[in-house]
């Protein structure tokens, strides 16, 4: 069954064992997408979308001072449903073949949810595969959509990593293949790279191994929310040219510092992008969000983003070294390979100094937040993360504060 809106002249997809029409749910393939007013015309006297012709109820004079640069004059009009100008700047930034390879969502969470809705039939017979410890929204979306979950834990062994970190949490490719062989209902494999909460990269060799695995007829989804903190050479985006069974997710929330506008990105070959486009809400990206995203992708803003990423990477190294000085107070070596804008360290027991201590870590976490004004994240309930606190790399002053308060607190707890 053809995909509505997709050109029939596309070349055959690779790898040869993959057929997207066997992955997408039949009711989605048969879907005629909602056609919104702006799909037809964008200029003229617009009397087609039941908009308020008198304009918005706010103006420059009623905006808060910090919002003065926002132009409210067009807010009574529905936004552009496609946002090709944003996609074109993403295409240029990430060296993507064309805007037809890019989908924009309300954060990566919309992309995750849409992928499940279009690929995995509810009821529990069809499933996704995740590799814990990993981003929690994969499991949440699976439960919301009533689809099954197969878990293949990351390898928790490994040698000492860079900067004194515990270099564990690698992908067990053979175990993922075994899970696929034993459960043909697996439709999506979610890989978080760099991982959250581990900061660990999954090698492109491992990703290729799954993409080329003939027994898997589904889609490999690589979540690259933190990839700019690890180096562009670690991105799976170049593999999209070769593999129709790959979807790479990115976001403006992290390296771009635009978490509040909720703009996520999916990069894949046109058939999957067209299915996502057919299924999304008509105007999912708001005009203010689009305006800010376009500005963030301008050449000068990209220079600023790259400069801030370099600064945060430097601060990450300094924070890692500072945390190592707290070893005698019960802070263990950082866990993972530290390729994101955060670090994760175990808080060790006072009575058994080599053993991570969830109770002590919880105590430190709550005391920091409730009495010291510093909020980190307790991750001790994740597989392989017992006793762990995840600490986002802050400003130089914030990093100094967290070390100072940790040093003082661990002497008392």
C-alpha positions in Angstrom: 0.0 0.0 0.0 1.6 3.3 -1.0 2.3 6.1 1.5 0.1 9.1 0.8 2.0 12.2 -0.3 5.2 10.2 -1.2 6.6 10.3 -4.7 6.4 7.0 -6.5 9.7 7.5 -8.2 11.9 7.0 -5.2 14.7 4.5 -5.7 14.6 1.2 -3.9 15.5 1.5 -0.2 18.4 -0.1 1.5 19.0 -2.5 3.2 17.2 -4.9 1.0 15.6 -6.8 3.9 13.7 -3.7 5.0 10.3 -2.7 3.7 8.7 0.3 5.5 5.2 -0.8 4.4 5.6 -3.9 6.5 6.6 -1.8 9.6 3.9 0.9 9.5 0.5 -0.1 10.8 -2.0 -0.7 7.9 -4.5 1.8 9.3 -1.7 4.5 9.2 -0.7 3.6 5.7 -4.4 4.0 4.7 -4.6 7.3 6.4 -5.5 10.4 4.4 -3.8 13.2 6.4 -5.8 16.2 7.6 -5.3 18.9 5.0 -5.1 22.3 6.8 -5.8 25.6 5.2 -2.2 26.7 5.0 -1.3 23.6 2.9 -3.2 25.2 0.1 -2.6 29.0 0.3 -0.4 31.2 2.5 -1.0 34.7 1.0 -3.9 36.9 0.1 -7.0 37.8 2.0 -7.1 34.7 4.2 -10.7 33.9 5.0 -10.3 30.1 4.9 -9.2 29.0 8.4 -11.8 30.6 10.7 -9.1 32.8 12.3 -9.8 36.1 14.1 -9.5 38.7 11.3 -9.2 41.5 13.9 -5.9 40.2 15.1 -4.6 39.0 18.5 -5.6 40.5 21.8 -2.1 41.4 22.7 0.2 44.1 21.2 3.7 45.4 21.6 2.5 47.7 24.3 0.9 44.9 26.3 3.9 42.6 26.2 6.2 42.1 29.1 9.5 44.0 28.6 11.4 40.8 27.9 9.0 39.8 25.2 9.2 43.1 23.2 11.1 41.5 20.3 8.2 39.1 19.7 5.9 40.4 16.9 2.3 39.7 18.0 0.8 40.9 14.7 0.6 37.5 13.1 -0.5 35.5 16.1 -4.1 35.3 15.0 -3.0 33.3 12.0 -2.3 29.6 12.1 1.4 28.8 11.7 3.2 27.4 8.7 2.4 23.6 8.8 5.7 22.6 7.2 8.4 25.1 8.3 10.6 24.4 5.4 12.9 27.4 6.2 13.8 25.8 9.6 14.3 22.4 8.0 16.5 23.9 5.4 18.8 25.4 8.0 18.9 22.0 9.8 19.6 20.4 6.5 22.6 22.6 6.1 23.8 22.3 9.7 23.6 18.5 9.7 24.5 17.8 6.0 21.2 16.1 5.3 20.2 15.4 1.8 17.0 17.5 1.7 14.2 19.0 3.8 12.1 15.9 2.9 14.4 14.0 5.3 13.4 16.2 8.3 10.4 16.2 10.6 9.8 18.7 13.3 8.0 17.8 16.5 7.0 19.3 19.8 10.1 18.2 21.5 11.6 14.7 20.8 8.8 13.3 23.0 6.3 13.9 20.2 8.6 12.1 17.8 8.9 9.2 20.2 5.1 9.0 20.6 4.4 9.3 16.9 6.9 6.6 16.0 5.2 4.2 18.4 1.7 5.2 17.1 2.5 4.7 13.5 4.6 1.5 13.8 3.5 -0.5 16.8 0.0 -2.0 17.1 -1.5 -1.6 20.6 -2.3 -4.6 22.7 1.1 -5.8 23.8 1.8 -8.3 21.0 4.0 -5.8 19.1 6.8 -4.2 21.1 9.7 -1.8 21.3 13.2 -2.7 22.6 15.0 -0.4 25.0 18.5 -0.6 26.6 18.3 0.5 30.2 19.5 2.6 31.9 18.0 4.9 29.3 15.6 7.8 28.8 12.4 7.1 30.7 10.0 8.5 28.1 10.4 5.4 25.9 8.8 3.2 28.5 6.2 5.9 29.4 5.1 6.3 25.8 5.0 2.5 25.3 2.7 2.2 28.3 0.5 5.0 27.1 0.2 3.4 23.7 -0.3 -0.1 25.2 2.6 -1.6 23.4 5.0 -4.2 24.9 8.6 -3.5 26.1 11.6 -5.7 25.7 14.6 -4.7 27.8 18.3 -5.5 27.0 20.4 -3.9 29.7 23.6 -2.1 28.7 26.7 -4.0 29.5 27.7 -2.8 33.0 31.3 -4.0 32.8 34.2 -2.2 31.3 37.6 -0.7 31.9 38.4 2.6 33.6 37.3 5.4 31.3 38.6 8.8 30.5 39.3 11.2 33.4 38.9 8.6 36.0 35.4 7.7 35.0 34.0 4.1 35.1 33.8 3.4 31.4 30.9 1.0 31.4 27.4 0.9 29.8 28.2 -0.4 26.3 25.6 -1.8 23.9 25.4 -5.6 23.9 24.7 -6.0 20.2 24.6 -9.8 20.4 22.0 -9.7 23.2 19.9 -7.3 21.2 20.0 -9.6 18.2 19.1 -12.6 20.4 16.0 -10.6 21.7 15.0 -9.8 18.1 15.4 -13.5 17.1 13.2 -14.6 20.0 10.5 -12.0 19.6 9.4 -11.1 16.0 7.0 -8.6 17.5 9.8 -6.0 18.1 9.1 -3.1 15.7 11.4 -0.4 17.1 14.8 -0.4 18.8 15.5 2.8 20.8 19.2 3.6 21.3 20.1 6.7 23.3 23.5 8.0 22.3 25.0 9.8 24.2 22.9 8.0 26.8 20.7 9.5 29.5 21.6 9.1 32.3 24.9 7.5 31.5 26.4 10.0 28.9 27.7 7.0 27.0 28.1 6.8 23.3 26.9 3.9 21.2 29.4 3.3 18.4 28.4 3.7 14.8 29.8 0.2 14.3 27.2 -1.2 16.7 24.4 0.8 15.1 25.4 -0.5 11.7 25.3 -4.0 13.0 21.7 -3.7 13.9 20.7 -1.8 10.7 22.3 -4.6 8.7 20.8 -7.4 10.7 18.4 -9.2 8.3 16.3 -10.8 11.0 15.2 -7.3 12.2 12.5 -5.9 9.9 11.8 -2.8 12.0 13.4 0.6 12.6 16.4 1.6 14.7 15.8 4.9 16.4 18.9 6.7 17.7 18.2 9.5 20.2 21.0 12.1 19.8 19.7 14.8 22.2 23.2 15.4 23.6 25.3 14.6 20.5 26.8 18.1 20.2 28.6 17.6 23.5 30.4 14.5 22.1 31.6 15.6 18.6 29.8 15.6 15.3 31.8 12.6 14.1 29.8 10.5 16.6 26.4 11.3 15.0 24.4 8.6 13.1 22.9 11.2 10.8 25.3 10.3 7.9 24.0 6.7 8.0 20.6 8.0 7.0 21.8 8.2 3.4 22.4 4.4 3.4 19.7 3.1 5.6 15.9 3.5 5.3 15.5 1.6 8.6 17.1 4.4 10.6 15.6 7.4 12.4 17.8 9.9 14.2 16.3 12.2 16.8 17.8 15.5 17.8 16.6 18.6 19.6 17.1 22.3 20.2 16.7 21.8 24.0 20.3 20.9 25.0 23.2 22.4 23.0 21.0 25.2 21.6 19.7 26.1 25.1 16.1 26.3 23.9 14.3 23.7 26.1 11.3 26.0 26.6 10.3 26.2 22.9 9.9 22.4 22.7 11.3 21.7 19.2 12.5 18.2 18.4 13.8 16.9 15.1 13.6 13.5 13.3 16.0 12.8 10.4 15.2 9.8 8.2 14.6 8.9 4.6 11.5 10.4 3.0 9.1 7.5 3.4 9.2 7.5 7.2 9.2 11.4 7.3 6.1 11.4 5.1 4.3 9.0 7.4 5.2 11.1 10.4 4.0 14.2 8.6 0.7 12.5 7.6 0.0 11.6 11.2 1.0 14.7 13.2 -1.4 17.4 14.3 -1.9 20.1 11.6 -0.1 22.9 13.3 2.2 21.3 15.8 4.9 23.9 15.8 3.8 27.3 17.0 4.8 30.5 15.3 6.7 31.9 18.3 8.6 28.6 18.6 9.3 28.6 14.9 10.5 32.2 15.0 12.9 31.4 17.8 14.1 28.2 16.2 14.9 30.0 12.9 16.8 32.6 14.8 18.8 29.9 16.7 19.8 28.3 13.4 21.2 31.6 11.9 25.0 31.7 11.3 25.7 34.1 14.2 23.6 32.0 16.6 25.3 28.8 15.5 28.6 30.4 16.3 27.3 31.3 19.7 26.0 27.7 20.3 29.3 26.1 19.3 31.2 28.5 21.6 29.0 27.7 24.5 29.3 23.9 23.8 33.1 24.2 23.9 32.8 26.2 27.2 30.6 23.5 28.7 32.9 20.7 27.6 35.8 22.5 29.3 33.7 23.0 32.4 32.7 19.3 32.3 36.3 18.3 32.5 36.9 20.7 35.4 33.8 19.4 37.2 35.0 15.9 36.8 38.4 16.7 38.3 36.8 18.5 41.2 34.4 15.6 42.0 37.5 13.3 42.0 38.8 15.4 44.9 35.8 14.3 47.0 36.7 10.6 46.8 37.8 10.5 50.5 34.3 11.8 51.4 32.4 9.1 49.5 32.1 10.3 45.9 33.0 7.4 43.6 34.4 7.7 40.0 32.0 9.1 37.5 30.0 6.4 35.7 29.8 6.3 31.9 31.9 8.0 29.3 30.9 11.6 30.0 29.9 12.6 26.5 26.9 14.8 27.4 26.4 18.0 29.4 26.1 16.1 32.7 28.1 13.7 34.9 26.8 10.8 37.0 28.6 9.9 40.2 27.9 7.3 42.9 27.6 8.3 46.5 29.4 5.6 48.5 28.6 4.1 51.9 30.4 5.4 55.0 30.6 1.9 56.5 31.5 0.1 53.3 33.5 2.7 51.3 33.5 0.8 48.0 29.7 0.2 48.0 27.2 2.7 46.4 24.6 3.7 49.0 21.1 4.7 47.8 20.0 5.8 51.2 22.9 8.2 51.6 22.6 9.4 48.0 18.9 10.2 48.6 19.7 12.0 51.7 22.4 14.1 49.9 20.0 14.8 47.0 17.2 16.0 49.3 19.4 18.0 51.6 21.1 19.8 48.7 17.7 20.7 47.2 15.8 21.6 50.3 18.5 23.2 52.4 21.4 24.2 50.2 19.5 25.5 47.1 21.2 23.1 44.7 19.1 20.6 42.7 20.7 17.6 41.1 19.0 14.4 40.0 18.8 11.1 42.0 19.2 8.2 39.5 19.9 5.4 42.0 16.8 3.3 40.9 18.1 2.9 37.4 19.9 -0.4 36.5 23.6 -0.2 37.2 23.2 3.3 38.8 22.8 2.4 42.5 23.6 5.4 44.7 24.1 7.7 41.7 23.4 11.4 41.4 23.3 13.0 38.0 24.8 16.5 37.9 24.3 18.9 35.0 27.3 20.9 34.0 26.4 24.5 35.1 28.2 27.8 34.9 31.6 28.0 36.5 30.0 29.6 39.6 27.3 26.9 39.8 29.9 24.1 39.5 32.0 25.7 42.3 28.9 25.9 44.4 27.9 22.2 44.0 31.4 21.1 44.9 31.5 23.4 47.9 28.2 22.2 49.2 28.9 18.5 48.5 32.2 18.8 50.3 30.5 20.3 53.4 27.5 18.0 53.3 29.4 14.7 52.9 31.3 15.5 56.1 28.1 15.5 58.0 26.0 12.8 56.3 
